[in-house]
Short mmCIF file of N, CA, C and O and ligand atoms in Angstrom, two decimals:
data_model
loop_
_atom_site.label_atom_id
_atom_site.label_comp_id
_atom_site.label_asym_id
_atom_site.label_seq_id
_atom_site.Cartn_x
_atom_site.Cartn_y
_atom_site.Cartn_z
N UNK A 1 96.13 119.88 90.77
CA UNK A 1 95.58 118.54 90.56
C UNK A 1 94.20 118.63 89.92
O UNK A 1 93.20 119.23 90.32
N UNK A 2 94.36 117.93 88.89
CA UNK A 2 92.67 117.36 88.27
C UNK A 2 91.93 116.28 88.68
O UNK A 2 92.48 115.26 89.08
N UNK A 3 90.65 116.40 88.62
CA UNK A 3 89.73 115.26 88.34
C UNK A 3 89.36 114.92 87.40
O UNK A 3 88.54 115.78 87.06
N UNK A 4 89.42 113.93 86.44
CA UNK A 4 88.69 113.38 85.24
C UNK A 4 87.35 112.58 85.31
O UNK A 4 87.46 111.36 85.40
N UNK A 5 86.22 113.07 85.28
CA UNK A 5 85.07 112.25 84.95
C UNK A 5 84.96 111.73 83.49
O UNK A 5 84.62 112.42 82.53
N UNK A 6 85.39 110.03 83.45
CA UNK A 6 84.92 110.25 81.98
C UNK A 6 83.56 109.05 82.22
O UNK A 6 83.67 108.08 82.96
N UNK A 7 82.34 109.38 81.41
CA UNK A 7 81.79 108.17 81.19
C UNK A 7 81.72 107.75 79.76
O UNK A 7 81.47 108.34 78.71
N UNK A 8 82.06 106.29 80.13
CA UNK A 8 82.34 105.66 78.65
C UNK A 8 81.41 103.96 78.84
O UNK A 8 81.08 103.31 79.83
N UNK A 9 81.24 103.72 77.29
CA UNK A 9 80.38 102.55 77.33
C UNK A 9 81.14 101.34 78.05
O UNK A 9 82.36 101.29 78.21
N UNK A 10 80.20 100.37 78.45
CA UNK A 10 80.59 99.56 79.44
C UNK A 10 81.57 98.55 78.90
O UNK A 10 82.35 98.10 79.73
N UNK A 11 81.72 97.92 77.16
CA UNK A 11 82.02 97.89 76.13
C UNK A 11 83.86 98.16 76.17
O UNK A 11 84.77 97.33 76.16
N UNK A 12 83.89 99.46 76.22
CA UNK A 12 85.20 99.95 76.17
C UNK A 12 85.65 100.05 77.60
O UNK A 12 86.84 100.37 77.65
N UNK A 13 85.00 99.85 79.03
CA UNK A 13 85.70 100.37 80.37
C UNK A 13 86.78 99.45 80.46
O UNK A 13 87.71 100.03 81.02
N UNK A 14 87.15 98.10 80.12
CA UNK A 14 88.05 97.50 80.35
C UNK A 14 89.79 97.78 80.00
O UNK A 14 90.86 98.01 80.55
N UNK A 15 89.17 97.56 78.68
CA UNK A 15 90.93 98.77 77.59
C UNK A 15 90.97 99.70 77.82
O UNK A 15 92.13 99.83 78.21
N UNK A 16 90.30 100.98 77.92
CA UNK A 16 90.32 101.78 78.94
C UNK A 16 91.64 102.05 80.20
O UNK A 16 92.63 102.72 80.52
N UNK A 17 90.93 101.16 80.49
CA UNK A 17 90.86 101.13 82.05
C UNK A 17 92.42 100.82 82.04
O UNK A 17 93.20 101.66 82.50
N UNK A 18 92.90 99.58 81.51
CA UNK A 18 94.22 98.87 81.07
C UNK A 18 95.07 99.97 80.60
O UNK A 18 96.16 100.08 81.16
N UNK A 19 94.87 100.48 80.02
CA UNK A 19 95.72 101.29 79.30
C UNK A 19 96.18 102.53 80.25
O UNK A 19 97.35 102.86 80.45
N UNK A 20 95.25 103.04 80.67
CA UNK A 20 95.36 103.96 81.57
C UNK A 20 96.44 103.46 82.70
O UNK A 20 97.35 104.14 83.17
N UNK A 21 96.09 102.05 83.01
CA UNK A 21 97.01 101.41 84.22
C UNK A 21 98.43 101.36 83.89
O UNK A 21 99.37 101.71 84.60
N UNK A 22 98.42 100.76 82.47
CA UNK A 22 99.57 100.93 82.36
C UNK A 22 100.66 101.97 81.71
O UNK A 22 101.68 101.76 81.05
N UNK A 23 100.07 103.12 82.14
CA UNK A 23 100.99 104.37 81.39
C UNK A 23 100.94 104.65 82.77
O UNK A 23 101.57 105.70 82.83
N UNK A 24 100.63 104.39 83.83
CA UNK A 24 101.06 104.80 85.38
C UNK A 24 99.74 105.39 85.54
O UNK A 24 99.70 105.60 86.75
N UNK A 25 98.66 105.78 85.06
CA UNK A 25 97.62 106.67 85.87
C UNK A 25 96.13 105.57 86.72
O UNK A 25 95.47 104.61 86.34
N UNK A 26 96.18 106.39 87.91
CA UNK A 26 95.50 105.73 88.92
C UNK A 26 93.77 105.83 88.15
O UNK A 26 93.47 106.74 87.38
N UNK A 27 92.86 104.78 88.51
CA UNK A 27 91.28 104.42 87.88
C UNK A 27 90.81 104.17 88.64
O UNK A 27 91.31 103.32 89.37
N UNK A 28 89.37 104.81 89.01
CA UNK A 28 87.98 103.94 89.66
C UNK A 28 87.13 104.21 89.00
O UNK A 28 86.68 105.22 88.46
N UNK A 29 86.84 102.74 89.08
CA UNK A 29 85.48 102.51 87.86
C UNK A 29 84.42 102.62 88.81
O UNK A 29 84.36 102.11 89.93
N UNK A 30 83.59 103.34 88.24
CA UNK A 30 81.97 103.23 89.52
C UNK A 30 80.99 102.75 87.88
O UNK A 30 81.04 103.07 86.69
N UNK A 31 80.37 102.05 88.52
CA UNK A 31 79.02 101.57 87.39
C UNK A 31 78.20 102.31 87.83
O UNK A 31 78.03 102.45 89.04
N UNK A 32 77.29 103.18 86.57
CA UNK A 32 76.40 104.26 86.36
C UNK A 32 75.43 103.77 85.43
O UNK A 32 75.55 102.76 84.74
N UNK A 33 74.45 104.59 85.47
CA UNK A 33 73.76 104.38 84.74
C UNK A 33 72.94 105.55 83.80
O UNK A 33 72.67 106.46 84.58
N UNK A 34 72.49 105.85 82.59
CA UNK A 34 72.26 107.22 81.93
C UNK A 34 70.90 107.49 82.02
O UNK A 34 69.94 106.72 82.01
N UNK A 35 70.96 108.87 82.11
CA UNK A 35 69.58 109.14 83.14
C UNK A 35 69.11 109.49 82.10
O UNK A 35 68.12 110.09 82.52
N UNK A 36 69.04 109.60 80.61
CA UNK A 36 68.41 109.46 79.54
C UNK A 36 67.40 108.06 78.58
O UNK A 36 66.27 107.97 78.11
N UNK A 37 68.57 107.22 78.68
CA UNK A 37 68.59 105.84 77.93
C UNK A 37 68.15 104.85 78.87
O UNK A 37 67.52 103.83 78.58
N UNK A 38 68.56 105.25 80.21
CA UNK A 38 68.32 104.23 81.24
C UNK A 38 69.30 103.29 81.23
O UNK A 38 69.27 102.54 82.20
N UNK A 39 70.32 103.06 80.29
CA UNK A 39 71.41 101.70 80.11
C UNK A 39 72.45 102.20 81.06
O UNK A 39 72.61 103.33 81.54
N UNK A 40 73.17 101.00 81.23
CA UNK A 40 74.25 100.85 82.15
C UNK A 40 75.24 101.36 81.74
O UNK A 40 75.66 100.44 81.04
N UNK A 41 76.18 102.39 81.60
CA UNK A 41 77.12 102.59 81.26
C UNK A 41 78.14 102.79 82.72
O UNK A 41 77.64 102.75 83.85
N UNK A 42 80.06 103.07 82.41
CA UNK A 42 80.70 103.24 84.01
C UNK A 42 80.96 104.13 83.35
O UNK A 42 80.87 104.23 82.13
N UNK A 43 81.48 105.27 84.51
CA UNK A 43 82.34 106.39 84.65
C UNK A 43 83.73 105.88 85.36
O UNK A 43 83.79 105.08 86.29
N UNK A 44 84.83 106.50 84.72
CA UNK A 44 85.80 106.01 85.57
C UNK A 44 86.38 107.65 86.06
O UNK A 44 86.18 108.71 85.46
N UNK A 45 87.17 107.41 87.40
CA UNK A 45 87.48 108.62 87.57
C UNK A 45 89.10 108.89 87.42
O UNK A 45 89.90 107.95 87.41
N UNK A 46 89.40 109.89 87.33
CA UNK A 46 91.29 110.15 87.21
C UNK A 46 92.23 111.21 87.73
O UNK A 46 92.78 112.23 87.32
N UNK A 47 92.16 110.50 88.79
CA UNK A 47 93.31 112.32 89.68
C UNK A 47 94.47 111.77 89.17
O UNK A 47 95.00 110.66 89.08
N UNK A 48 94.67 112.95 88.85
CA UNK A 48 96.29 113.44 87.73
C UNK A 48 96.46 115.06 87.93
O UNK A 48 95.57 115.82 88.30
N UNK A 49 97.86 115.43 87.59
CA UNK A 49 98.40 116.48 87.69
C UNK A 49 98.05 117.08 86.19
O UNK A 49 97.77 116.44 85.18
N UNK A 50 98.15 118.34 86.34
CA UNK A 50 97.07 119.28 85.29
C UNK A 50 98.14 118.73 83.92
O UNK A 50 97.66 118.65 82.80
N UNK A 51 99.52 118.40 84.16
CA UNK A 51 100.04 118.38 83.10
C UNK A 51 100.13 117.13 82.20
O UNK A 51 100.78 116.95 81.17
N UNK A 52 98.98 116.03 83.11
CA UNK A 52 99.20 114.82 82.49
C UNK A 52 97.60 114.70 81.71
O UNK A 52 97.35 113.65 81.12
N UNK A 53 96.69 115.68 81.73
CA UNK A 53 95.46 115.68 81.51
C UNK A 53 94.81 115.40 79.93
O UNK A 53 93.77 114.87 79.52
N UNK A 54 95.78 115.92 79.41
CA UNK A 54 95.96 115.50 77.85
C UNK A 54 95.98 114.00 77.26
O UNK A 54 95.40 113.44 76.33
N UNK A 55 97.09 113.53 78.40
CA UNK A 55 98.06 112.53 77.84
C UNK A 55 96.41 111.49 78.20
O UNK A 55 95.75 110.79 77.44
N UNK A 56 96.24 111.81 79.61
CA UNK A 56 94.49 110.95 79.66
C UNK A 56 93.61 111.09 78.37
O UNK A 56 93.18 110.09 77.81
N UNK A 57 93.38 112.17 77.98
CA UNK A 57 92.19 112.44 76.92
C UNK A 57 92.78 111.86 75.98
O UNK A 57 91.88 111.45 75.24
N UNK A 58 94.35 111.40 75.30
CA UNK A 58 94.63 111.09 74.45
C UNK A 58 94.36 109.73 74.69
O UNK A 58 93.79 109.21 73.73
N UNK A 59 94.60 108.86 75.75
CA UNK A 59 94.08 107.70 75.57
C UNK A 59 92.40 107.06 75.83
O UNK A 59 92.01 105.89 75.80
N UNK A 60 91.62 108.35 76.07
CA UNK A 60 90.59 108.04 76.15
C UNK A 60 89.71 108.19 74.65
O UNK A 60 88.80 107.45 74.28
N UNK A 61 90.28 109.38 73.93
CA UNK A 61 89.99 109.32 72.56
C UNK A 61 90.42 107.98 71.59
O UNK A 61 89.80 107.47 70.66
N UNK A 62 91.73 107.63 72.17
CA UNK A 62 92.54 106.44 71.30
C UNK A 62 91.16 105.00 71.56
O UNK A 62 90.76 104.25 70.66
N UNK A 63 90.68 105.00 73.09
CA UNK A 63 90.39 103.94 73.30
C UNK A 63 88.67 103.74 73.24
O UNK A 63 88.08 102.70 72.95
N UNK A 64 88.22 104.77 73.51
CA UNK A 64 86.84 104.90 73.68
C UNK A 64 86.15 105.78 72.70
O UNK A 64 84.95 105.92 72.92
N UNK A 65 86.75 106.54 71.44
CA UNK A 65 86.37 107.37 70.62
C UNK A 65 85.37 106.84 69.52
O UNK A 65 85.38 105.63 69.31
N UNK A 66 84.79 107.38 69.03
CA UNK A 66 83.32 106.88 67.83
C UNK A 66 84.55 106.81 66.87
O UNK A 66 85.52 107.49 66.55
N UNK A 67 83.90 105.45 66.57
CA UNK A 67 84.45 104.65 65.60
C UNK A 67 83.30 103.47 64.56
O UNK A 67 82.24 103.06 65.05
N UNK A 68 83.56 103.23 63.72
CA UNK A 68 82.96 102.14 62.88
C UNK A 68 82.63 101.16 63.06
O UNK A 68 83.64 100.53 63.38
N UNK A 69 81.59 100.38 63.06
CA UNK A 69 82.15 98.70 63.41
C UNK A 69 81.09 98.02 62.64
O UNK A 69 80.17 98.84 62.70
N UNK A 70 80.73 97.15 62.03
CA UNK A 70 79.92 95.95 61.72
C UNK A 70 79.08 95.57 62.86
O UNK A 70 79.55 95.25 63.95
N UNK A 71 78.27 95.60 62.69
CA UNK A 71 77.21 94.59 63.36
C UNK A 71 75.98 93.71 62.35
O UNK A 71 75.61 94.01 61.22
N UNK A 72 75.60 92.71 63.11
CA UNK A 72 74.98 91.53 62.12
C UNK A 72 73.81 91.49 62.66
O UNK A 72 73.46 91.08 63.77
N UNK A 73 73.09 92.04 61.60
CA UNK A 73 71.23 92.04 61.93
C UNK A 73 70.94 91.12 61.78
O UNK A 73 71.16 90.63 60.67
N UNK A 74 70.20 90.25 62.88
CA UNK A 74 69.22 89.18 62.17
C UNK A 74 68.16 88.96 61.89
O UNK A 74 67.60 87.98 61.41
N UNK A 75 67.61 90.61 62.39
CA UNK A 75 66.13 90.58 61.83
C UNK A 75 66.07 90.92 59.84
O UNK A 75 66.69 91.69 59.11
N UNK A 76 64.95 89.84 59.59
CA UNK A 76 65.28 90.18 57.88
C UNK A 76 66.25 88.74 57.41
O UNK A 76 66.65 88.60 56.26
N UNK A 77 66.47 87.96 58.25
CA UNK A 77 66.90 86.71 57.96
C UNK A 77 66.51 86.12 57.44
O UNK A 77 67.15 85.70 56.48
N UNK A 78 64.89 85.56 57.72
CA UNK A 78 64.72 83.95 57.47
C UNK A 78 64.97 84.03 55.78
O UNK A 78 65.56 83.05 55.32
N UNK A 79 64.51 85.27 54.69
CA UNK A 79 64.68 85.01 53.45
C UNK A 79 66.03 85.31 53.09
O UNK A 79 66.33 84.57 52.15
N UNK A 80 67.17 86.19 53.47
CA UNK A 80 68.10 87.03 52.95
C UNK A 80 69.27 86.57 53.26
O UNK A 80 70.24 86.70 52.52
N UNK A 81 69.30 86.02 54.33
CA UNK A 81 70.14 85.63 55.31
C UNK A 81 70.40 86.98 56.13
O UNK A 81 69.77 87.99 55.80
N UNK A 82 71.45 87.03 57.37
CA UNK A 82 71.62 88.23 58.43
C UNK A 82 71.91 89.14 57.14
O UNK A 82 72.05 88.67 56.01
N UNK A 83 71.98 90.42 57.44
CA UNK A 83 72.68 91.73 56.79
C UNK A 83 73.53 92.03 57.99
O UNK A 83 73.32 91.75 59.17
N UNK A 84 74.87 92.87 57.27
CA UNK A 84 75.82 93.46 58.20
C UNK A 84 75.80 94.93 57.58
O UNK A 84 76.13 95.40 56.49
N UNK A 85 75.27 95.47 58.77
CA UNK A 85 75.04 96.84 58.70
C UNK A 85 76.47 97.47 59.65
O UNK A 85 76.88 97.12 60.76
N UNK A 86 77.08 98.75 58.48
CA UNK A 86 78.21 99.58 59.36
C UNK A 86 77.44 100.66 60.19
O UNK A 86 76.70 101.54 59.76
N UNK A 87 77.77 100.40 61.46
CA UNK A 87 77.32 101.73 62.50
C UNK A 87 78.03 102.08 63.27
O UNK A 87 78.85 101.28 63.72
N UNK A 88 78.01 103.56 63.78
CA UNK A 88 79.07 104.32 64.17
C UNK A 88 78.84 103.87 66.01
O UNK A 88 77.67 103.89 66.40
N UNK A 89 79.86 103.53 66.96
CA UNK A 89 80.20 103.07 68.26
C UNK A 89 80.88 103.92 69.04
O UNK A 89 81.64 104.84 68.73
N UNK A 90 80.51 103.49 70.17
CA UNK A 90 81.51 104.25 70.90
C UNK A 90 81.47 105.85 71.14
O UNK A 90 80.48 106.47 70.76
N UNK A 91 82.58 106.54 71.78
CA UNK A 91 82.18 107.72 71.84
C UNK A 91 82.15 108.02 73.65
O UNK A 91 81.65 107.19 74.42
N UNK A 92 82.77 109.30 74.14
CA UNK A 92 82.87 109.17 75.79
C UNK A 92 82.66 110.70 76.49
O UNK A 92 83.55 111.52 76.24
N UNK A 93 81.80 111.04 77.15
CA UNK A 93 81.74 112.36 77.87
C UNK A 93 82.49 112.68 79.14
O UNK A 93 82.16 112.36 80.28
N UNK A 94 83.56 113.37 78.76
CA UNK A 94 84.30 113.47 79.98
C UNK A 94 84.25 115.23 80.52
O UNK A 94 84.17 116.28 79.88
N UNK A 95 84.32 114.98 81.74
CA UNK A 95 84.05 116.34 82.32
C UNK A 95 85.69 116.57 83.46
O UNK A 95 86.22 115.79 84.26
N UNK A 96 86.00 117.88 83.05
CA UNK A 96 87.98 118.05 83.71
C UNK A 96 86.91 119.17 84.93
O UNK A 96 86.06 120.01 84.62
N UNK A 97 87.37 118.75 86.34
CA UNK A 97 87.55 119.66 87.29
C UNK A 97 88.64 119.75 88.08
O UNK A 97 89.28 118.73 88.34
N UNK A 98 88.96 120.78 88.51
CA UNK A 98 90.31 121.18 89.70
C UNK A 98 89.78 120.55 91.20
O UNK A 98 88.63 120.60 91.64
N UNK A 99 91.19 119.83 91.95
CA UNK A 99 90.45 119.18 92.95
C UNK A 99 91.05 120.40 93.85
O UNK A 99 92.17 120.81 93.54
N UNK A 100 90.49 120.91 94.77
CA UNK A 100 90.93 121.43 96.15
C UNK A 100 91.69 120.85 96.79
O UNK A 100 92.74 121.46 96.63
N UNK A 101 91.90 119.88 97.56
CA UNK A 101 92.65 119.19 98.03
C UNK A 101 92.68 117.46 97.81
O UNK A 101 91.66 116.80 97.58
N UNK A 102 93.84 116.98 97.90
CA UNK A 102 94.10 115.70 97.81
C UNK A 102 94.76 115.04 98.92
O UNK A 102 95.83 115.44 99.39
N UNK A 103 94.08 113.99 99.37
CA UNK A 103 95.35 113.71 100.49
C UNK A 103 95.19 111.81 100.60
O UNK A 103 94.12 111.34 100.22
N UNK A 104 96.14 110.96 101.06
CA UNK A 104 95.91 109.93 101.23
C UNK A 104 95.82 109.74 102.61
O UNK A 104 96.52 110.52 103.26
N UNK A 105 95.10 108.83 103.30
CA UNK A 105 94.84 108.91 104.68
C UNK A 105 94.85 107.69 105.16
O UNK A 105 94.65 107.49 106.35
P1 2BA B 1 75.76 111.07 75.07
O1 2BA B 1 75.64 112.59 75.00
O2 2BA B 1 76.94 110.47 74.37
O3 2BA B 1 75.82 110.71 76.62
C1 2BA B 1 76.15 109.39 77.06
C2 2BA B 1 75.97 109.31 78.56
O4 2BA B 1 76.91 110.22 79.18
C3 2BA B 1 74.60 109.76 79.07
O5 2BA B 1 73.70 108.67 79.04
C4 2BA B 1 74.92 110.19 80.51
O6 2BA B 1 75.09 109.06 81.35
C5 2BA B 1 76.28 110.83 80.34
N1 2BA B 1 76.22 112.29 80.10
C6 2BA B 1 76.27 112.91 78.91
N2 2BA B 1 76.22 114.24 79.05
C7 2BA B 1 76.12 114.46 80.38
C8 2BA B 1 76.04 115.64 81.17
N3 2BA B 1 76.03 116.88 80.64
N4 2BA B 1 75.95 115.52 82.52
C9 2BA B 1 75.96 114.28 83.09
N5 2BA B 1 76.05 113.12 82.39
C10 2BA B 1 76.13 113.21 81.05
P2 2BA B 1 72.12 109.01 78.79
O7 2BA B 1 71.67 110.09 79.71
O8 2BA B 1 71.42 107.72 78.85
O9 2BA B 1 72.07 109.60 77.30
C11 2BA B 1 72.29 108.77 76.19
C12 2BA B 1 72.23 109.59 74.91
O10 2BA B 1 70.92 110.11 74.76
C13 2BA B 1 73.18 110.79 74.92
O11 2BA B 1 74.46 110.38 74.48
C14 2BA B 1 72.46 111.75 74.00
O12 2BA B 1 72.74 111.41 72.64
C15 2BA B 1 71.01 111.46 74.28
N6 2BA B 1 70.42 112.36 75.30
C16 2BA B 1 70.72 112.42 76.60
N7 2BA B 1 69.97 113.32 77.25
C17 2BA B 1 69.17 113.85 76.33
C18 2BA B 1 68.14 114.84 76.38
N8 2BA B 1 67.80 115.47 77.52
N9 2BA B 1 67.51 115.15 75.22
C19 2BA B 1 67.84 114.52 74.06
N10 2BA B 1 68.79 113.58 73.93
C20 2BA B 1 69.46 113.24 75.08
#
């Protein structure tokens, strides 16, 4: 049995989270926060069997991976109107450990 730590922006924990639910794998979201940036981001966690550990990273890459997006500056407005600047999003640090034991109680 594995543990999945992934933390991912607060942004993406929802689809995530969904997706994960519905391919059958169990989620707890704990809200965290980055001891760098100081912002709020969650970690969600994922006990799964070593052979489903992939199939997680594949939907955590699918769902939470750096990707492109538009965003609309409005500083630089009042003459130009907004600019839409492309910047890169997203993106998730996940850490795989072996659990010792598992049990429901
Ligand atoms: P990322 O490396 O993408 O990390 C995003 C968040 O993931 C981190 O938020 C932290 O909550 C978690 N994380 C990443 N690596 C970790 C690790 N080895 N152990 C435990 N948690 C980990 P923040 O700490 O707020 O960092 C935000 C971003 O600032 C990082 O993005 C990285 O680009 C940068 N950063 C973090 N620590 C840094 C440092 N000591 N020096 C320079 N840049 C740093």
């Amino acid at each position: 049995m594995k543990l999945i730590y992934a933390i991912v922006r607060n942004n993406d924990s929802g689809k995530v989270t969904e997706s994960l639910n519905s391919k059958g794998f169990y989620v707890t979201k704990v809200a965290s926060t980055g001891g760098f940036l100081r912002q709020g981001n969650t970690t969600l966690l994922v006990g799964t069997e070593e052979d489903k550990v992939e199939e997680v990273l594949d939907i955590l890459r699918k769902e939470c991976g750096p990707r492109q997006e538009i965003f609309t500056n409005p500083v630089g407005s009042f003459n130009y109107g907004t600019t839409n600047i492309m910047t890169t999003v997203g993106g998730a640090t996940v850490f795989v450990t072996d659990v010792e034991r598992y049990e429901k109680i």
